């Protein structure tokens, strides 16, 4: 990891991106999963896991906001995957007027993150919490998969959410970093801003000793874009 440097994106800049937004829900053609369907997905994933330990790979918000009880943590690397801000969000951290972008894992490269192990005795309930958070609609069922991770203690198989997205109405792959930065600096939804999401991810990765070069460059671009957008009010302050 390169020598520690101060992030350009600061809490003060992030706070400029916040605005109160109403939760207007999702598109009418998105079909939400029922409780029974959520339980069925959870059970299917546990069946695929088998008798061995259940690991989840965290590369974004799960690092700093897991929804399950963690009994073991390992630094881990997914070879053949990389972080990509490619999912357009018209709710949560964006609106239909100013859509945001969220991360997924796209093919190619490598992704350094964290592997979390769920307690054997509570696998169904703990995994179920994450399934309900990450898979809201029937159209998202193919966004969860198993990957092989490299760790200092050897290889392990882990479950990862939002990996392998296909180009579609809400998936924009290979956007230039400058365009991603422009969107992240402006988007905010009822759950908060995209700038906040980026700041939390980069700062927690840094605390773990993980420097994602694309995200580090992106936080610099987003910081500069926020300054440009809000320069007048910053001068007044």
Coordinates of N, CA, C and O in Angstrom, one line a residue, residues 88-185:
X88 N -27.2 2.1 -11.8 CA -28.0 3.4 -11.7 C -29.1 3.2 -10.6 O -29.8 2.3 -10.6
X89 N -29.1 4.2 -9.7 CA -30.1 4.2 -8.6 C -31.0 5.3 -8.7 O -30.6 6.5 -8.6
X90 N -32.3 5.1 -8.9 CA -33.3 6.2 -8.9 C -34.0 6.2 -7.6 O -35.0 7.0 -7.4
X91 N -33.6 5.5 -6.6 CA -34.1 5.5 -5.2 C -32.9 5.3 -4.3 O -31.7 5.1 -4.8
X92 N -33.1 5.3 -3.0 CA -32.1 5.0 -2.0 C -31.0 6.1 -2.0 O -31.1 7.0 -1.1
X93 N -30.0 6.1 -2.9 CA -29.1 7.2 -2.9 C -29.1 8.0 -4.2 O -28.1 8.5 -4.7
X94 N -30.3 8.1 -4.7 CA -30.5 8.9 -5.9 C -32.0 9.1 -6.1 O -32.8 8.6 -5.3
X95 N -32.4 9.8 -7.1 CA -33.8 10.1 -7.5 C -33.9 9.9 -9.0 O -33.0 9.7 -9.7
X96 N -35.2 9.9 -9.4 CA -35.4 9.7 -10.9 C -34.9 11.0 -11.6 O -34.6 10.8 -12.8
X97 N -34.9 12.1 -11.0 CA -34.4 13.3 -11.6 C -32.9 13.3 -11.7 O -32.3 13.8 -12.6
X98 N -32.3 12.9 -10.6 CA -30.8 12.9 -10.5 C -30.4 11.5 -10.0 O -30.2 11.3 -8.8
X99 N -30.3 10.5 -10.9 CA -29.9 9.2 -10.5 C -28.5 9.1 -9.9 O -27.6 9.8 -10.3
X100 N -28.4 8.2 -9.0 CA -27.0 7.9 -8.4 C -26.4 6.7 -9.0 O -27.0 6.0 -9.9
X101 N -25.2 6.3 -8.6 CA -24.6 5.1 -9.0 C -24.1 4.4 -7.8 O -23.6 5.0 -6.8
X102 N -24.3 3.0 -7.8 CA -23.8 2.2 -6.7 C -22.8 1.2 -7.3 O -22.8 0.9 -8.5
X103 N -22.0 0.6 -6.4 CA -21.0 -0.4 -6.9 C -21.5 -1.8 -7.0 O -22.4 -2.2 -6.3
X104 N -20.9 -2.5 -8.0 CA -21.0 -3.9 -8.1 C -19.6 -4.4 -8.5 O -18.7 -3.6 -8.6
X105 N -19.5 -5.7 -8.5 CA -18.2 -6.3 -9.0 C -18.4 -6.6 -10.5 O -19.3 -7.3 -10.9
X106 N -17.4 -6.1 -11.3 CA -17.4 -6.4 -12.7 C -16.2 -7.3 -13.0 O -15.3 -7.4 -12.3
X107 N -16.3 -7.9 -14.2 CA -15.2 -8.9 -14.6 C -13.9 -8.2 -14.8 O -13.8 -7.1 -15.4
X108 N -12.8 -8.9 -14.5 CA -11.5 -8.4 -14.8 C -10.8 -7.8 -13.6 O -11.4 -7.2 -12.7
X109 N -9.5 -7.9 -13.5 CA -8.7 -7.3 -12.5 C -8.7 -8.1 -11.2 O -8.7 -9.3 -11.1
X110 N -8.6 -7.3 -10.1 CA -8.6 -7.9 -8.7 C -9.3 -7.0 -7.8 O -9.4 -5.7 -8.0
X111 N -9.9 -7.5 -6.7 CA -10.6 -6.7 -5.8 C -10.2 -7.2 -4.4 O -10.4 -8.3 -4.0
X112 N -9.6 -6.3 -3.6 CA -9.2 -6.5 -2.2 C -10.3 -6.1 -1.3 O -10.8 -5.0 -1.4
X113 N -10.7 -7.0 -0.4 CA -11.8 -6.7 0.5 C -11.7 -7.5 1.8 O -10.6 -7.8 2.2
X114 N -12.8 -7.9 2.3 CA -12.9 -8.6 3.6 C -13.8 -9.8 3.4 O -14.9 -9.7 2.9
X115 N -13.4 -10.9 4.0 CA -14.3 -12.1 4.1 C -14.8 -12.2 5.5 O -14.0 -12.2 6.5
X116 N -16.1 -12.3 5.6 CA -16.8 -12.4 6.9 C -17.4 -13.8 7.1 O -18.0 -14.3 6.1
X117 N -17.2 -14.5 8.2 CA -17.8 -15.8 8.4 C -19.0 -15.6 9.3 O -18.9 -15.0 10.4
X118 N -20.1 -16.3 9.0 CA -21.3 -16.3 9.8 C -21.3 -17.5 10.7 O -20.9 -18.6 10.3
X119 N -21.8 -17.3 11.9 CA -21.8 -18.4 12.8 C -22.7 -19.6 12.3 O -23.7 -19.4 11.7
X120 N -22.2 -20.8 12.5 CA -22.9 -22.0 12.0 C -24.3 -22.1 12.5 O -25.2 -22.5 11.8
X121 N -24.4 -21.8 13.8 CA -25.7 -22.0 14.5 C -26.8 -21.1 14.0 O -28.0 -21.3 14.2
X122 N -26.4 -19.9 13.4 CA -27.5 -19.0 13.0 C -27.4 -18.6 11.6 O -27.7 -17.5 11.2
X123 N -26.9 -19.5 10.7 CA -26.7 -19.2 9.3 C -27.9 -18.8 8.6 O -27.9 -17.8 7.8
X124 N -29.0 -19.5 8.8 CA -30.3 -19.1 8.1 C -30.7 -17.7 8.4 O -31.0 -16.9 7.5
X125 N -30.8 -17.4 9.7 CA -31.3 -16.1 10.1 C -30.4 -14.9 9.7 O -30.8 -13.9 9.3
X126 N -29.1 -15.2 9.9 CA -28.1 -14.1 9.6 C -28.0 -13.9 8.1 O -27.9 -12.7 7.6
X127 N -27.9 -15.0 7.3 CA -27.8 -14.8 5.9 C -29.1 -14.2 5.3 O -29.1 -13.4 4.4
X128 N -30.2 -14.6 6.0 CA -31.5 -14.0 5.5 C -31.6 -12.5 5.6 O -32.2 -11.9 4.8
X129 N -31.0 -12.0 6.6 CA -30.9 -10.5 6.8 C -30.3 -9.8 5.6 O -30.7 -8.8 5.1
X130 N -29.2 -10.4 5.1 CA -28.4 -9.9 4.0 C -29.2 -10.1 2.7 O -29.2 -9.2 1.8
X131 N -29.8 -11.2 2.5 CA -30.6 -11.5 1.3 C -31.7 -10.5 1.2 O -32.0 -9.9 0.2
X132 N -32.4 -10.2 2.3 CA -33.5 -9.2 2.3 C -33.0 -7.8 2.0 O -33.7 -7.0 1.4
X133 N -31.7 -7.5 2.4 CA -31.2 -6.2 2.1 C -30.7 -6.0 0.7 O -30.9 -5.0 0.1
X134 N -30.1 -7.1 0.2 CA -29.4 -7.0 -1.1 C -30.3 -7.4 -2.3 O -30.1 -6.9 -3.4
X135 N -31.2 -8.3 -2.1 CA -32.1 -8.8 -3.2 C -33.5 -8.5 -2.9 O -34.2 -9.2 -2.2
X136 N -33.9 -7.4 -3.5 CA -35.3 -6.9 -3.2 C -36.3 -7.4 -4.3 O -37.5 -7.5 -4.0
X137 N -35.8 -7.6 -5.5 CA -36.7 -7.8 -6.6 C -36.3 -9.1 -7.3 O -35.2 -9.6 -7.3
X138 N -37.3 -9.7 -8.0 CA -37.0 -10.9 -8.8 C -36.0 -10.8 -9.8 O -35.2 -11.7 -10.1
X139 N -35.9 -9.6 -10.4 CA -34.9 -9.3 -11.5 C -33.4 -9.3 -11.0 O -32.5 -9.2 -11.8
X140 N -33.2 -9.4 -9.6 CA -31.9 -9.3 -9.1 C -31.3 -10.6 -8.6 O -30.2 -10.7 -8.1
X141 N -32.1 -11.7 -8.9 CA -31.7 -13.0 -8.4 C -30.3 -13.5 -9.0 O -29.6 -14.3 -8.3
X142 N -30.0 -13.0 -10.1 CA -28.7 -13.5 -10.7 C -27.5 -12.6 -10.3 O -26.4 -12.8 -10.8
X143 N -27.7 -11.7 -9.4 CA -26.7 -10.8 -8.9 C -26.0 -11.3 -7.7 O -25.2 -10.6 -7.0
X144 N -26.2 -12.6 -7.3 CA -25.5 -13.2 -6.2 C -24.8 -14.5 -6.7 O -25.4 -15.2 -7.5
X145 N -23.6 -14.7 -6.3 CA -22.8 -15.8 -6.8 C -21.7 -16.2 -5.8 O -21.4 -15.5 -4.9
X146 N -21.1 -17.3 -6.1 CA -20.0 -17.8 -5.3 C -18.7 -17.5 -6.0 O -18.6 -17.6 -7.2
X147 N -17.7 -17.0 -5.2 CA -16.4 -16.7 -5.8 C -15.3 -17.4 -4.9 O -15.6 -17.6 -3.7
X148 N -14.2 -17.6 -5.5 CA -13.0 -18.1 -4.8 C -12.1 -16.9 -4.4 O -11.7 -16.1 -5.2
X149 N -11.8 -16.9 -3.1 CA -11.0 -15.8 -2.5 C -9.6 -16.3 -2.1 O -9.5 -17.4 -1.7
X150 N -8.7 -15.4 -2.3 CA -7.3 -15.7 -1.8 C -7.1 -15.0 -0.5 O -7.4 -13.8 -0.3
X151 N -6.7 -15.7 0.5 CA -6.4 -15.1 1.8 C -5.0 -15.6 2.3 O -4.4 -16.5 1.7
X152 N -4.5 -15.0 3.3 CA -3.2 -15.4 3.9 C -3.2 -16.8 4.4 O -2.2 -17.5 4.6
X153 N -4.4 -17.3 4.7 CA -4.6 -18.7 5.2 C -5.1 -19.7 4.2 O -5.5 -20.8 4.5
X154 N -5.0 -19.3 2.9 CA -5.4 -20.1 1.8 C -6.7 -19.7 1.2 O -7.2 -18.7 1.5
X155 N -7.1 -20.5 0.2 CA -8.3 -20.1 -0.6 C -9.6 -20.5 0.2 O -9.6 -21.4 1.0
X156 N -10.6 -19.7 0.0 CA -11.9 -20.1 0.5 C -13.0 -19.6 -0.5 O -12.8 -18.8 -1.3
X157 N -14.1 -20.3 -0.3 CA -15.3 -20.0 -1.2 C -16.2 -19.1 -0.4 O -16.5 -19.4 0.7
X158 N -16.7 -18.0 -1.1 CA -17.5 -17.1 -0.4 C -18.6 -16.6 -1.3 O -18.5 -16.6 -2.5
X159 N -19.7 -16.2 -0.7 CA -20.8 -15.6 -1.4 C -20.6 -14.1 -1.5 O -20.2 -13.4 -0.6
X160 N -21.0 -13.6 -2.7 CA -20.9 -12.2 -2.9 C -22.1 -11.7 -3.6 O -22.7 -12.4 -4.5
X161 N -22.6 -10.5 -3.2 CA -23.8 -9.9 -3.8 C -23.4 -8.9 -4.8 O -22.4 -8.2 -4.7
X162 N -24.2 -8.8 -5.8 CA -24.0 -7.8 -6.9 C -22.7 -8.0 -7.6 O -21.8 -7.1 -7.5
X163 N -22.5 -9.1 -8.3 CA -21.4 -9.4 -9.1 C -21.8 -9.9 -10.4 O -22.8 -10.7 -10.5
X164 N -21.1 -9.5 -11.5 CA -21.4 -9.9 -12.8 C -22.6 -9.3 -13.5 O -23.3 -9.9 -14.2
X165 N -22.8 -8.0 -13.3 CA -23.9 -7.3 -13.9 C -23.8 -7.3 -15.4 O -22.8 -7.2 -16.0
X166 N -25.0 -7.5 -16.1 CA -25.0 -7.4 -17.5 C -25.6 -6.0 -18.0 O -26.4 -5.4 -17.3
X167 N -25.0 -5.5 -19.1 CA -25.5 -4.3 -19.6 C -27.0 -4.3 -19.7 O -27.6 -5.2 -20.3
X168 N -27.7 -3.3 -19.3 CA -29.1 -3.2 -19.3 C -29.6 -1.8 -19.0 O -28.8 -0.9 -18.9
X169 N -30.9 -1.7 -18.8 CA -31.5 -0.4 -18.6 C -30.9 0.3 -17.4 O -30.8 1.5 -17.4
X170 N -30.6 -0.4 -16.3 CA -30.0 0.2 -15.1 C -28.6 -0.1 -14.8 O -28.1 0.2 -13.8
X171 N -27.9 -0.7 -15.8 CA -26.5 -1.1 -15.7 C -25.7 -0.3 -16.7 O -26.0 -0.5 -17.9
X172 N -24.8 0.5 -16.3 CA -23.9 1.3 -17.3 C -22.5 0.9 -17.0 O -21.8 1.5 -16.1
X173 N -22.0 0.0 -17.8 CA -20.6 -0.5 -17.6 C -19.6 0.4 -18.3 O -19.9 1.0 -19.3
X174 N -18.4 0.4 -17.7 CA -17.2 1.1 -18.3 C -17.5 2.6 -18.5 O -17.0 3.2 -19.4
X175 N -18.2 3.2 -17.5 CA -18.3 4.7 -17.5 C -16.9 5.3 -17.2 O -16.2 4.8 -16.3
X176 N -16.5 6.4 -17.9 CA -15.3 7.1 -17.5 C -15.4 7.6 -16.1 O -16.4 7.9 -15.6
X177 N -14.2 7.6 -15.4 CA -14.2 8.0 -14.0 C -14.8 9.4 -13.8 O -15.4 9.8 -12.8
X178 N -14.5 10.3 -14.8 CA -14.9 11.7 -14.8 C -16.5 11.7 -14.8 O -17.1 12.6 -14.1
X179 N -17.1 10.9 -15.5 CA -18.6 10.8 -15.6 C -19.1 10.3 -14.3 O -20.1 10.7 -13.8
X180 N -18.5 9.2 -13.8 CA -18.9 8.7 -12.5 C -18.8 9.7 -11.4 O -19.7 9.9 -10.6
X181 N -17.7 10.5 -11.4 CA -17.5 11.5 -10.4 C -18.6 12.6 -10.5 O -19.1 13.1 -9.5
X182 N -18.9 13.0 -11.7 CA -20.0 14.0 -11.9 C -21.3 13.6 -11.3 O -22.0 14.3 -10.6
X183 N -21.6 12.3 -11.5 CA -22.9 11.8 -10.9 C -22.8 11.6 -9.4 O -23.8 12.0 -8.7
X184 N -21.7 11.1 -8.9 CA -21.6 10.9 -7.4 C -21.6 12.2 -6.7 O -22.1 12.2 -5.5
X185 N -21.1 13.2 -7.3 CA -21.1 14.5 -6.6 C -22.4 15.2 -6.5 O -22.6 16.1 -5.7

